[in-house]
């Protein structure tokens, strides 16, 4: 096992290998997301490490959409380019990107993975290789306007039917009271990975499974999944604007944060921004789990989150691994939780008083985070991106009224079964 060299030894090494005998610092590059305050927080973390170690780091912005970012990474990695040393990768990508990533276990101490949620470490371990470290986790949550629910004597909804009724009642009353732009519910329904996350929540909350089961069998065509999509279809143009068919996370947040929606499905990052000094809805936001489909369904939340990985084509893998270790550390994850309500990937931080004071629902929704429903990326392996695309295109067609839920899911079932070669995904 190779442990990290103490920092002074690393510096000494750099001096010795430097051609002129002077310290030759390396320049690394890291790709970071830029949703909300992500970019600023990434930059701050990276700069602190650069200052400590005397190296330089270029921060490269990538598209907000997980789908587009994936396409970009595939291009960069397929060309074996050394342009990006550290990649911020989605929780659903380790299986696909593993061949291009460094095994981090050779650079970090054996115990270094112990602080993280074991399920995330398992997710980031592919064929025995630790291909990434968890940076922040995620689960879909339901945001609501506390002030509006109070004004109309409504309770936070436990089921989708309650949400639908409350959203419609408050939306119509607020429109009458003078806000024609008011909507009941906003979420992510553009054709991209975000819609896979939202629609998986609808289906799971109805007890309709997770598209593919643990044995690899495609399960998406079932009456509960059909009922879930039918209900979601009924929201479009009623409690949700038709424009939602083009919304990603930031567009939904824009509507909710400007005060024009009663409910919003989003990830936890929207909490810090919604409560920022300049936010019109500061102090007026409640957060609960995504509602249950009905009395035999359950509340839920799709598992999301981002990891940091080192490219196999990096010219400085050991140094890059050190930056990954630094950025995923307890202190950094705490800073990000406080400043941006990013869910730590470290369970101990959910017992940290500062964190719980800044983001109270990290405490009240802990079990939702712990039991968040995973997209079928582990079982589908490198075919996951195609599974997800088939799914979100199908759901998008249903929501836009192009096809009814039942025949759409029957066709999807056939397509995915064909793709799986009879349940053998690998
Ligand atoms: C969030 C999640 C990520 C998911 C994406 C979809 O960034 O953390 O896992 O794929 O949203 O839009």
Tab-separated table of C-alpha atoms and ligand atoms in Angstrom:
chain	number	residue	atom	x	y	z
A	1	UNK	CA	0.000	0.000	0.000
A	2	UNK	CA	1.334	3.370	-0.978
A	3	UNK	CA	0.540	6.139	1.448
A	4	UNK	CA	0.572	9.807	0.692
A	5	UNK	CA	3.970	11.347	0.986
A	6	UNK	CA	3.988	13.948	3.705
A	7	UNK	CA	3.735	17.332	2.106
A	8	UNK	CA	7.318	18.447	2.761
A	9	UNK	CA	8.577	15.298	1.041
A	10	UNK	CA	6.384	15.996	-1.944
A	11	UNK	CA	7.783	19.497	-2.146
A	12	UNK	CA	11.325	18.143	-1.829
A	13	UNK	CA	10.649	15.734	-4.645
A	14	UNK	CA	9.353	18.539	-6.795
A	15	UNK	CA	12.548	20.488	-6.123
A	16	UNK	CA	14.732	17.503	-7.012
A	17	UNK	CA	12.983	16.726	-10.264
A	18	UNK	CA	12.786	20.364	-11.329
A	19	UNK	CA	15.237	20.824	-14.227
A	20	UNK	CA	16.680	24.076	-12.950
A	21	UNK	CA	16.615	23.004	-9.337
A	22	UNK	CA	13.828	25.493	-8.614
A	23	UNK	CA	10.434	24.359	-7.328
A	24	UNK	CA	8.392	23.373	-10.344
A	25	UNK	CA	4.790	23.439	-9.387
A	26	UNK	CA	2.313	21.496	-11.439
A	27	UNK	CA	-0.825	22.835	-13.020
A	28	UNK	CA	-3.875	20.630	-12.689
A	29	UNK	CA	-7.274	21.109	-14.189
A	30	UNK	CA	-10.576	20.142	-12.655
A	31	UNK	CA	-14.034	20.151	-14.194
A	32	UNK	CA	-16.731	21.488	-11.903
A	33	UNK	CA	-20.461	21.896	-12.203
A	34	UNK	CA	-21.922	25.387	-12.254
A	35	UNK	CA	-25.462	24.846	-10.982
A	36	UNK	CA	-26.338	27.576	-8.450
A	37	UNK	CA	-23.250	28.396	-6.377
A	38	UNK	CA	-21.378	25.211	-7.320
A	39	UNK	CA	-18.678	26.944	-9.337
A	40	UNK	CA	-17.841	29.483	-6.638
A	41	UNK	CA	-17.589	26.796	-3.956
A	42	UNK	CA	-15.445	24.612	-6.183
A	43	UNK	CA	-13.100	27.474	-6.949
A	44	UNK	CA	-12.718	28.377	-3.267
A	45	UNK	CA	-11.882	24.794	-2.295
A	46	UNK	CA	-9.433	24.399	-5.125
A	47	UNK	CA	-7.715	27.697	-4.384
A	48	UNK	CA	-7.219	26.780	-0.734
A	49	UNK	CA	-5.494	23.534	-1.764
A	50	UNK	CA	-3.396	25.300	-4.405
A	51	UNK	CA	-2.186	27.813	-1.840
A	52	UNK	CA	-1.347	25.088	0.667
A	53	UNK	CA	0.583	22.966	-1.800
A	54	UNK	CA	2.088	25.579	-4.124
A	55	UNK	CA	0.443	24.160	-7.214
A	56	UNK	CA	-1.900	25.757	-9.694
A	57	UNK	CA	-5.331	24.563	-10.655
A	58	UNK	CA	-7.466	25.531	-13.603
A	59	UNK	CA	-11.183	25.217	-13.017
A	60	UNK	CA	-13.064	24.207	-16.145
A	61	UNK	CA	-16.802	24.855	-16.358
A	62	UNK	CA	-18.983	22.097	-17.816
A	63	UNK	CA	-22.615	22.132	-18.983
A	64	UNK	CA	-25.261	22.109	-16.246
A	65	UNK	CA	-27.170	19.231	-17.771
A	66	UNK	CA	-25.861	15.891	-16.577
A	67	UNK	CA	-26.687	14.447	-19.995
A	68	UNK	CA	-24.612	17.053	-21.830
A	69	UNK	CA	-21.755	16.812	-19.371
A	70	UNK	CA	-21.646	13.074	-19.894
A	71	UNK	CA	-21.394	13.503	-23.667
A	72	UNK	CA	-18.544	15.998	-23.221
A	73	UNK	CA	-16.627	13.677	-20.873
A	74	UNK	CA	-17.035	10.775	-23.252
A	75	UNK	CA	-15.451	12.810	-26.019
A	76	UNK	CA	-12.559	13.992	-23.864
A	77	UNK	CA	-11.877	10.544	-22.440
A	78	UNK	CA	-12.244	8.704	-25.737
A	79	UNK	CA	-9.462	10.866	-27.157
A	80	UNK	CA	-7.270	10.014	-24.115
A	81	UNK	CA	-6.777	13.731	-23.621
A	82	UNK	CA	-4.799	14.856	-20.584
A	83	UNK	CA	-6.630	18.216	-20.579
A	84	UNK	CA	-8.707	17.418	-17.528
A	85	UNK	CA	-7.058	15.750	-14.543
A	86	UNK	CA	-10.046	15.647	-12.200
A	87	UNK	CA	-13.608	15.045	-13.271
A	88	UNK	CA	-16.764	15.725	-11.325
A	89	UNK	CA	-18.828	12.641	-12.179
A	90	UNK	CA	-22.467	11.810	-11.582
A	91	UNK	CA	-23.443	8.989	-9.203
A	92	UNK	CA	-24.752	7.023	-12.214
A	93	UNK	CA	-21.520	7.083	-14.228
A	94	UNK	CA	-18.830	5.040	-12.423
A	95	UNK	CA	-19.819	1.828	-14.221
A	96	UNK	CA	-19.485	3.477	-17.629
A	97	UNK	CA	-16.440	5.658	-17.057
A	98	UNK	CA	-14.387	3.208	-14.940
A	99	UNK	CA	-12.039	2.155	-17.781
A	100	UNK	CA	-10.881	5.786	-18.059
A	101	UNK	CA	-10.376	6.404	-14.343
A	102	UNK	CA	-7.506	5.864	-11.963
A	103	UNK	CA	-7.819	3.451	-9.016
A	104	UNK	CA	-7.639	5.938	-6.156
A	105	UNK	CA	-6.976	3.304	-3.523
A	106	UNK	CA	-3.287	3.247	-4.537
A	107	UNK	CA	-2.968	6.901	-3.487
A	108	UNK	CA	-5.138	7.233	-0.411
A	109	UNK	CA	-4.788	5.485	2.904
A	110	UNK	CA	-6.753	2.276	3.446
A	111	UNK	CA	-8.963	3.920	6.073
A	112	UNK	CA	-9.652	7.001	3.989
A	113	UNK	CA	-12.922	5.629	2.646
A	114	UNK	CA	-14.345	4.793	6.082
A	115	UNK	CA	-15.847	8.213	6.723
A	116	UNK	CA	-18.207	8.071	3.708
A	117	UNK	CA	-21.610	6.391	3.329
A	118	UNK	CA	-20.674	2.757	2.562
A	119	UNK	CA	-23.300	2.610	-0.210
A	120	UNK	CA	-21.548	5.464	-2.031
A	121	UNK	CA	-18.147	3.823	-1.735
A	122	UNK	CA	-19.721	0.623	-3.080
A	123	UNK	CA	-21.174	2.658	-5.964
A	124	UNK	CA	-17.757	4.159	-6.709
A	125	UNK	CA	-16.020	0.782	-6.643
A	126	UNK	CA	-16.080	-0.976	-10.006
A	127	UNK	CA	-14.550	-4.448	-10.345
A	128	UNK	CA	-12.596	-3.858	-7.151
A	129	UNK	CA	-11.255	-0.470	-8.341
A	130	UNK	CA	-12.075	2.669	-6.355
A	131	UNK	CA	-12.719	4.973	-9.295
A	132	UNK	CA	-14.019	8.043	-7.417
A	133	UNK	CA	-14.626	9.553	-3.996
A	134	UNK	CA	-18.055	10.953	-3.039
A	135	UNK	CA	-18.134	14.751	-3.010
A	136	UNK	CA	-21.770	15.364	-2.258
A	137	UNK	CA	-24.844	13.213	-2.308
A	138	UNK	CA	-28.354	14.256	-3.276
A	139	UNK	CA	-31.963	13.188	-3.007
A	140	UNK	CA	-34.975	14.813	-4.598
A	141	UNK	CA	-37.082	16.758	-2.084
A	142	UNK	CA	-40.315	18.732	-2.162
A	143	UNK	CA	-40.148	22.458	-1.460
A	144	UNK	CA	-43.266	24.367	-0.474
A	145	UNK	CA	-44.210	27.910	0.421
A	146	UNK	CA	-44.860	27.852	4.158
A	147	UNK	CA	-46.528	31.290	4.072
A	148	UNK	CA	-48.985	30.331	1.315
A	149	UNK	CA	-49.967	27.027	2.900
A	150	UNK	CA	-50.617	28.874	6.140
A	151	UNK	CA	-52.637	31.595	4.412
A	152	UNK	CA	-54.922	28.968	2.852
A	153	UNK	CA	-54.997	26.656	5.893
A	154	UNK	CA	-53.390	23.796	3.990
A	155	UNK	CA	-51.128	21.026	5.296
A	156	UNK	CA	-47.868	19.972	3.616
A	157	UNK	CA	-48.948	17.099	1.328
A	158	UNK	CA	-48.167	13.475	2.140
A	159	UNK	CA	-49.599	12.149	-1.153
A	160	UNK	CA	-49.513	13.367	-4.748
A	161	UNK	CA	-53.299	13.709	-4.727
A	162	UNK	CA	-53.068	16.099	-1.778
A	163	UNK	CA	-50.318	18.021	-3.538
A	164	UNK	CA	-52.404	18.249	-6.715
A	165	UNK	CA	-55.492	19.531	-4.839
A	166	UNK	CA	-53.585	22.027	-2.671
A	167	UNK	CA	-51.528	23.287	-5.580
A	168	UNK	CA	-54.621	23.924	-7.699
A	169	UNK	CA	-56.556	25.623	-4.902
A	170	UNK	CA	-53.741	28.003	-3.947
A	171	UNK	CA	-52.719	28.672	-7.544
A	172	UNK	CA	-56.258	29.703	-8.499
A	173	UNK	CA	-56.796	31.804	-5.391
A	174	UNK	CA	-53.476	33.626	-5.835
A	175	UNK	CA	-54.241	34.288	-9.497
A	176	UNK	CA	-57.582	35.801	-8.498
A	177	UNK	CA	-55.819	37.829	-5.837
A	178	UNK	CA	-53.654	39.462	-8.498
A	179	UNK	CA	-50.745	37.208	-9.521
A	180	UNK	CA	-51.585	35.796	-12.964
A	181	UNK	CA	-48.184	34.113	-13.149
A	182	UNK	CA	-48.743	31.883	-10.151
A	183	UNK	CA	-48.389	28.112	-10.652
A	184	UNK	CA	-49.030	25.205	-8.331
A	185	UNK	CA	-46.033	22.975	-9.030
A	186	UNK	CA	-42.753	23.132	-10.920
A	187	UNK	CA	-40.257	20.342	-11.524
A	188	UNK	CA	-37.819	19.036	-14.160
A	189	UNK	CA	-39.523	17.740	-17.303
A	190	UNK	CA	-37.085	18.621	-20.064
A	191	UNK	CA	-35.863	15.540	-21.978
A	192	UNK	CA	-32.659	14.853	-20.018
A	193	UNK	CA	-31.294	12.975	-17.004
A	194	UNK	CA	-33.217	15.218	-14.598
A	195	UNK	CA	-36.530	13.916	-15.960
A	196	UNK	CA	-35.362	10.354	-15.325
A	197	UNK	CA	-34.850	11.374	-11.675
A	198	UNK	CA	-38.281	13.040	-11.325
A	199	UNK	CA	-40.175	10.277	-13.125
A	200	UNK	CA	-38.441	7.540	-11.141
A	201	UNK	CA	-39.755	9.281	-8.009
A	202	UNK	CA	-43.320	9.304	-9.360
A	203	UNK	CA	-43.163	5.617	-10.263
A	204	UNK	CA	-41.402	4.515	-7.083
A	205	UNK	CA	-43.794	6.553	-4.927
A	206	UNK	CA	-46.661	4.541	-6.444
A	207	UNK	CA	-44.861	1.280	-5.646
A	208	UNK	CA	-44.181	0.832	-9.375
A	209	UNK	CA	-40.551	-0.296	-9.054
A	210	UNK	CA	-37.279	1.067	-10.368
A	211	UNK	CA	-37.527	0.390	-14.149
A	212	UNK	CA	-35.221	-2.630	-13.897
A	213	UNK	CA	-35.169	-4.895	-10.850
A	214	UNK	CA	-32.146	-6.218	-8.975
A	215	UNK	CA	-32.047	-9.341	-11.187
A	216	UNK	CA	-31.869	-7.290	-14.352
A	217	UNK	CA	-35.493	-7.834	-15.366
A	218	UNK	CA	-37.205	-4.834	-16.970
A	219	UNK	CA	-40.235	-3.947	-14.828
A	220	UNK	CA	-41.249	-0.533	-16.144
A	221	UNK	CA	-44.517	-1.656	-17.748
A	222	UNK	CA	-46.840	-2.120	-14.779
A	223	UNK	CA	-50.185	-0.606	-13.714
A	224	UNK	CA	-48.675	1.487	-10.935
A	225	UNK	CA	-46.115	3.046	-13.230
A	226	UNK	CA	-48.921	3.794	-15.687
A	227	UNK	CA	-51.000	5.434	-12.924
A	228	UNK	CA	-47.986	7.526	-11.849
A	229	UNK	CA	-47.388	8.848	-15.369
A	230	UNK	CA	-51.081	9.502	-15.927
A	231	UNK	CA	-51.185	11.685	-12.847
A	232	UNK	CA	-48.024	13.550	-13.882
A	233	UNK	CA	-49.501	14.071	-17.374
A	234	UNK	CA	-52.583	15.665	-15.773
A	235	UNK	CA	-50.422	18.362	-14.118
A	236	UNK	CA	-49.190	19.847	-17.396
A	237	UNK	CA	-51.144	22.970	-18.234
A	238	UNK	CA	-53.147	22.626	-14.994
A	239	UNK	CA	-50.957	23.061	-11.888
A	240	UNK	CA	-47.706	23.145	-13.885
A	241	UNK	CA	-46.942	25.537	-16.746
A	242	UNK	CA	-46.592	23.883	-20.173
A	243	UNK	CA	-43.115	25.362	-20.166
A	244	UNK	CA	-42.122	22.813	-17.508
A	245	UNK	CA	-41.531	20.456	-20.445
A	246	UNK	CA	-38.409	22.519	-20.982
A	247	UNK	CA	-37.363	23.068	-17.374
A	248	UNK	CA	-34.209	21.799	-15.745
A	249	UNK	CA	-33.271	22.369	-12.084
A	250	UNK	CA	-32.339	26.026	-12.485
A	251	UNK	CA	-35.425	26.934	-14.484
A	252	UNK	CA	-37.718	25.413	-11.859
A	253	UNK	CA	-35.793	27.234	-9.165
A	254	UNK	CA	-36.130	30.498	-11.065
A	255	UNK	CA	-39.935	30.261	-11.010
A	256	UNK	CA	-40.156	29.112	-7.401
A	257	UNK	CA	-37.613	31.567	-6.074
A	258	UNK	CA	-39.250	34.521	-7.773
A	259	UNK	CA	-42.386	33.638	-5.817
A	260	UNK	CA	-44.431	32.142	-8.658
A	261	UNK	CA	-44.936	28.556	-7.529
A	262	UNK	CA	-46.470	26.909	-4.472
A	263	UNK	CA	-44.458	23.668	-4.738
A	264	UNK	CA	-41.188	22.698	-6.363
A	265	UNK	CA	-39.386	19.382	-6.721
A	266	UNK	CA	-35.646	19.953	-6.648
A	267	UNK	CA	-32.372	18.927	-5.013
A	268	UNK	CA	-31.227	20.320	-1.652
A	269	UNK	CA	-28.967	22.995	-3.198
A	270	UNK	CA	-32.051	25.171	-3.792
A	271	UNK	CA	-32.455	25.679	-0.034
A	272	UNK	CA	-29.378	27.881	0.449
A	273	UNK	CA	-30.222	29.976	-2.612
A	274	UNK	CA	-33.908	30.319	-1.713
A	275	UNK	CA	-32.901	31.595	1.706
A	276	UNK	CA	-30.162	33.933	0.475
A	277	UNK	CA	-30.386	37.626	1.410
A	278	UNK	CA	-31.613	38.684	-2.022
A	279	UNK	CA	-34.243	35.934	-2.343
A	280	UNK	CA	-37.879	37.101	-2.400
A	281	UNK	CA	-38.951	33.908	-0.601
A	282	UNK	CA	-36.266	33.930	2.092
A	283	UNK	CA	-37.606	32.382	5.314
A	284	UNK	CA	-40.811	31.213	3.605
A	285	UNK	CA	-39.659	27.772	2.484
A	286	UNK	CA	-40.538	24.350	3.882
A	287	UNK	CA	-38.945	21.083	2.754
A	288	UNK	CA	-40.420	17.582	2.995
A	289	UNK	CA	-39.981	14.227	1.284
A	290	UNK	CA	-41.426	13.705	-2.189
A	291	UNK	CA	-45.065	12.553	-1.658
A	292	UNK	CA	-46.412	9.002	-1.763
A	293	UNK	CA	-48.432	7.761	-4.741
A	294	UNK	CA	-51.350	6.720	-2.594
A	295	UNK	CA	-52.154	4.806	0.559
A	296	UNK	CA	-50.168	1.802	-0.673
A	297	UNK	CA	-47.289	3.917	-2.027
A	298	UNK	CA	-44.517	5.588	-0.076
A	299	UNK	CA	-42.656	8.868	0.211
A	300	UNK	CA	-39.420	8.847	-1.692
A	301	UNK	CA	-36.525	10.737	-3.280
A	302	UNK	CA	-34.214	9.753	-6.134
A	303	UNK	CA	-30.572	9.310	-5.232
A	304	UNK	CA	-28.327	11.802	-6.967
A	305	UNK	CA	-24.909	13.185	-6.209
A	306	UNK	CA	-21.459	13.826	-7.542
A	307	UNK	CA	-18.071	12.213	-7.146
A	308	UNK	CA	-14.542	13.279	-7.929
A	309	UNK	CA	-12.434	11.030	-10.122
A	310	UNK	CA	-8.948	11.216	-11.630
A	311	UNK	CA	-8.532	10.641	-15.351
A	312	UNK	CA	-6.213	7.806	-16.414
A	313	UNK	CA	-4.744	10.205	-18.940
A	314	UNK	CA	-3.708	12.737	-16.293
A	315	UNK	CA	-0.004	13.491	-16.182
A	316	UNK	CA	-0.159	14.085	-12.429
A	317	UNK	CA	-2.383	11.333	-11.029
A	318	UNK	CA	-0.883	11.337	-7.549
A	319	UNK	CA	-1.195	15.072	-7.119
A	320	UNK	CA	-4.694	14.996	-8.596
A	321	UNK	CA	-5.646	12.297	-6.089
A	322	UNK	CA	-4.397	14.568	-3.313
A	323	UNK	CA	-6.699	17.352	-4.495
A	324	UNK	CA	-9.597	14.878	-4.599
A	325	UNK	CA	-8.801	13.785	-1.061
A	326	UNK	CA	-8.727	17.421	0.049
A	327	UNK	CA	-11.989	18.419	-1.658
A	328	UNK	CA	-13.889	15.401	-0.339
A	329	UNK	CA	-12.606	15.859	3.227
A	330	UNK	CA	-14.860	16.412	6.235
A	331	UNK	CA	-13.904	20.088	6.483
A	332	UNK	CA	-14.630	20.823	2.829
A	333	UNK	CA	-17.922	18.939	2.846
A	334	UNK	CA	-18.923	20.871	5.945
A	335	UNK	CA	-18.044	24.183	4.314
A	336	UNK	CA	-20.107	23.257	1.253
A	337	UNK	CA	-23.063	22.146	3.378
A	338	UNK	CA	-23.054	25.451	5.276
A	339	UNK	CA	-22.550	27.718	2.289
A	340	UNK	CA	-24.539	25.888	-0.378
A	341	UNK	CA	-26.686	23.213	1.360
A	342	UNK	CA	-24.860	20.459	-0.517
A	343	UNK	CA	-25.571	17.126	1.156
A	344	UNK	CA	-22.429	15.735	2.736
A	345	UNK	CA	-21.443	12.236	1.674
A	346	UNK	CA	-20.176	11.739	5.238
A	347	UNK	CA	-22.790	10.496	7.756
A	348	UNK	CA	-21.110	12.198	10.750
A	349	UNK	CA	-21.853	15.599	9.216
A	350	UNK	CA	-25.587	14.936	9.628
A	351	UNK	CA	-24.980	15.068	13.379
A	352	UNK	CA	-22.954	18.276	13.187
A	353	UNK	CA	-24.755	21.142	14.998
A	354	UNK	CA	-23.623	23.847	12.591
A	355	UNK	CA	-24.791	21.818	9.606
A	356	UNK	CA	-28.172	21.021	11.175
A	357	UNK	CA	-28.692	24.662	12.117
A	358	UNK	CA	-27.981	25.796	8.552
A	359	UNK	CA	-30.007	23.046	6.859
A	360	UNK	CA	-32.555	21.635	9.349
A	361	UNK	CA	-34.023	19.151	6.861
A	362	UNK	CA	-30.681	17.305	6.751
A	363	UNK	CA	-31.870	16.094	10.170
A	364	UNK	CA	-35.609	15.661	9.556
A	365	UNK	CA	-35.125	13.954	6.177
A	366	UNK	CA	-32.075	11.878	7.088
A	367	UNK	CA	-33.850	8.568	6.402
A	368	UNK	CA	-35.030	9.851	3.009
A	369	UNK	CA	-31.415	10.558	2.134
A	370	UNK	CA	-30.260	7.233	3.509
A	371	UNK	CA	-32.895	5.249	1.602
A	372	UNK	CA	-33.007	7.321	-1.546
A	373	UNK	CA	-34.038	5.266	-4.546
A	374	UNK	CA	-31.200	4.579	-6.978
A	375	UNK	CA	-31.503	4.739	-10.731
A	376	UNK	CA	-30.674	1.344	-12.276
A	377	UNK	CA	-27.123	2.304	-13.218
A	378	UNK	CA	-25.331	-0.476	-11.402
A	379	UNK	CA	-27.377	-3.197	-13.007
A	380	UNK	CA	-27.374	-1.633	-16.502
A	381	UNK	CA	-23.635	-0.863	-16.308
A	382	UNK	CA	-22.347	0.846	-19.430
A	383	UNK	CA	-25.824	0.688	-20.994
A	384	UNK	CA	-27.283	2.974	-18.347
A	385	UNK	CA	-27.146	6.152	-20.442
A	386	UNK	CA	-29.233	4.472	-23.153
A	387	UNK	CA	-31.719	3.098	-20.642
A	388	UNK	CA	-32.137	6.536	-19.148
A	389	UNK	CA	-32.488	8.256	-22.520
A	390	UNK	CA	-35.158	5.784	-23.664
A	391	UNK	CA	-36.961	6.382	-20.392
A	392	UNK	CA	-36.863	10.179	-20.384
A	393	UNK	CA	-37.861	10.444	-24.043
A	394	UNK	CA	-40.824	8.155	-23.368
A	395	UNK	CA	-41.895	10.106	-20.293
A	396	UNK	CA	-41.486	13.380	-22.156
A	397	UNK	CA	-43.785	12.107	-24.934
A	398	UNK	CA	-46.382	11.106	-22.349
A	399	UNK	CA	-46.209	14.458	-20.559
A	400	UNK	CA	-46.501	16.400	-23.790
A	401	UNK	CA	-49.581	14.374	-24.756
A	402	UNK	CA	-48.049	12.647	-27.770
A	403	UNK	CA	-48.876	9.176	-26.489
A	404	UNK	CA	-50.831	7.688	-23.588
A	405	UNK	CA	-48.953	6.249	-20.618
A	406	UNK	CA	-49.986	2.587	-21.055
A	407	UNK	CA	-48.886	2.037	-24.677
A	408	UNK	CA	-45.795	4.196	-24.098
A	409	UNK	CA	-44.609	2.015	-21.216
A	410	UNK	CA	-45.435	-1.187	-23.113
A	411	UNK	CA	-43.173	-0.056	-25.974
A	412	UNK	CA	-40.461	1.056	-23.576
A	413	UNK	CA	-40.582	-2.345	-21.869
A	414	UNK	CA	-39.899	-4.034	-25.215
A	415	UNK	CA	-37.075	-1.668	-26.129
A	416	UNK	CA	-35.311	-2.053	-22.788
A	417	UNK	CA	-35.753	-5.823	-22.787
A	418	UNK	CA	-34.139	-5.960	-26.214
A	419	UNK	CA	-31.325	-3.720	-25.003
A	420	UNK	CA	-30.749	-6.011	-22.023
A	421	UNK	CA	-30.510	-9.122	-24.208
A	422	UNK	CA	-33.036	-10.901	-22.025
A	423	UNK	CA	-31.887	-9.511	-18.671
A	424	UNK	CA	-28.153	-10.045	-19.231
A	425	UNK	CA	-26.989	-6.478	-18.984
A	426	UNK	CA	-23.273	-7.110	-19.096
B	1	LIG	C1	-28.418	16.314	-9.857
B	1	LIG	C2	-28.052	14.963	-9.275
B	1	LIG	C3	-27.535	14.042	-10.357
B	1	LIG	C4	-28.564	13.944	-11.461
B	1	LIG	C5	-28.899	15.320	-11.998
B	1	LIG	C6	-30.016	15.257	-13.005
B	1	LIG	O1	-27.289	16.990	-10.267
B	1	LIG	O2	-27.098	15.091	-8.262
B	1	LIG	O3	-27.259	12.776	-9.821
B	1	LIG	O4	-28.155	13.095	-12.481
B	1	LIG	O5	-29.296	16.171	-10.958
B	1	LIG	O6	-30.337	16.499	-13.505
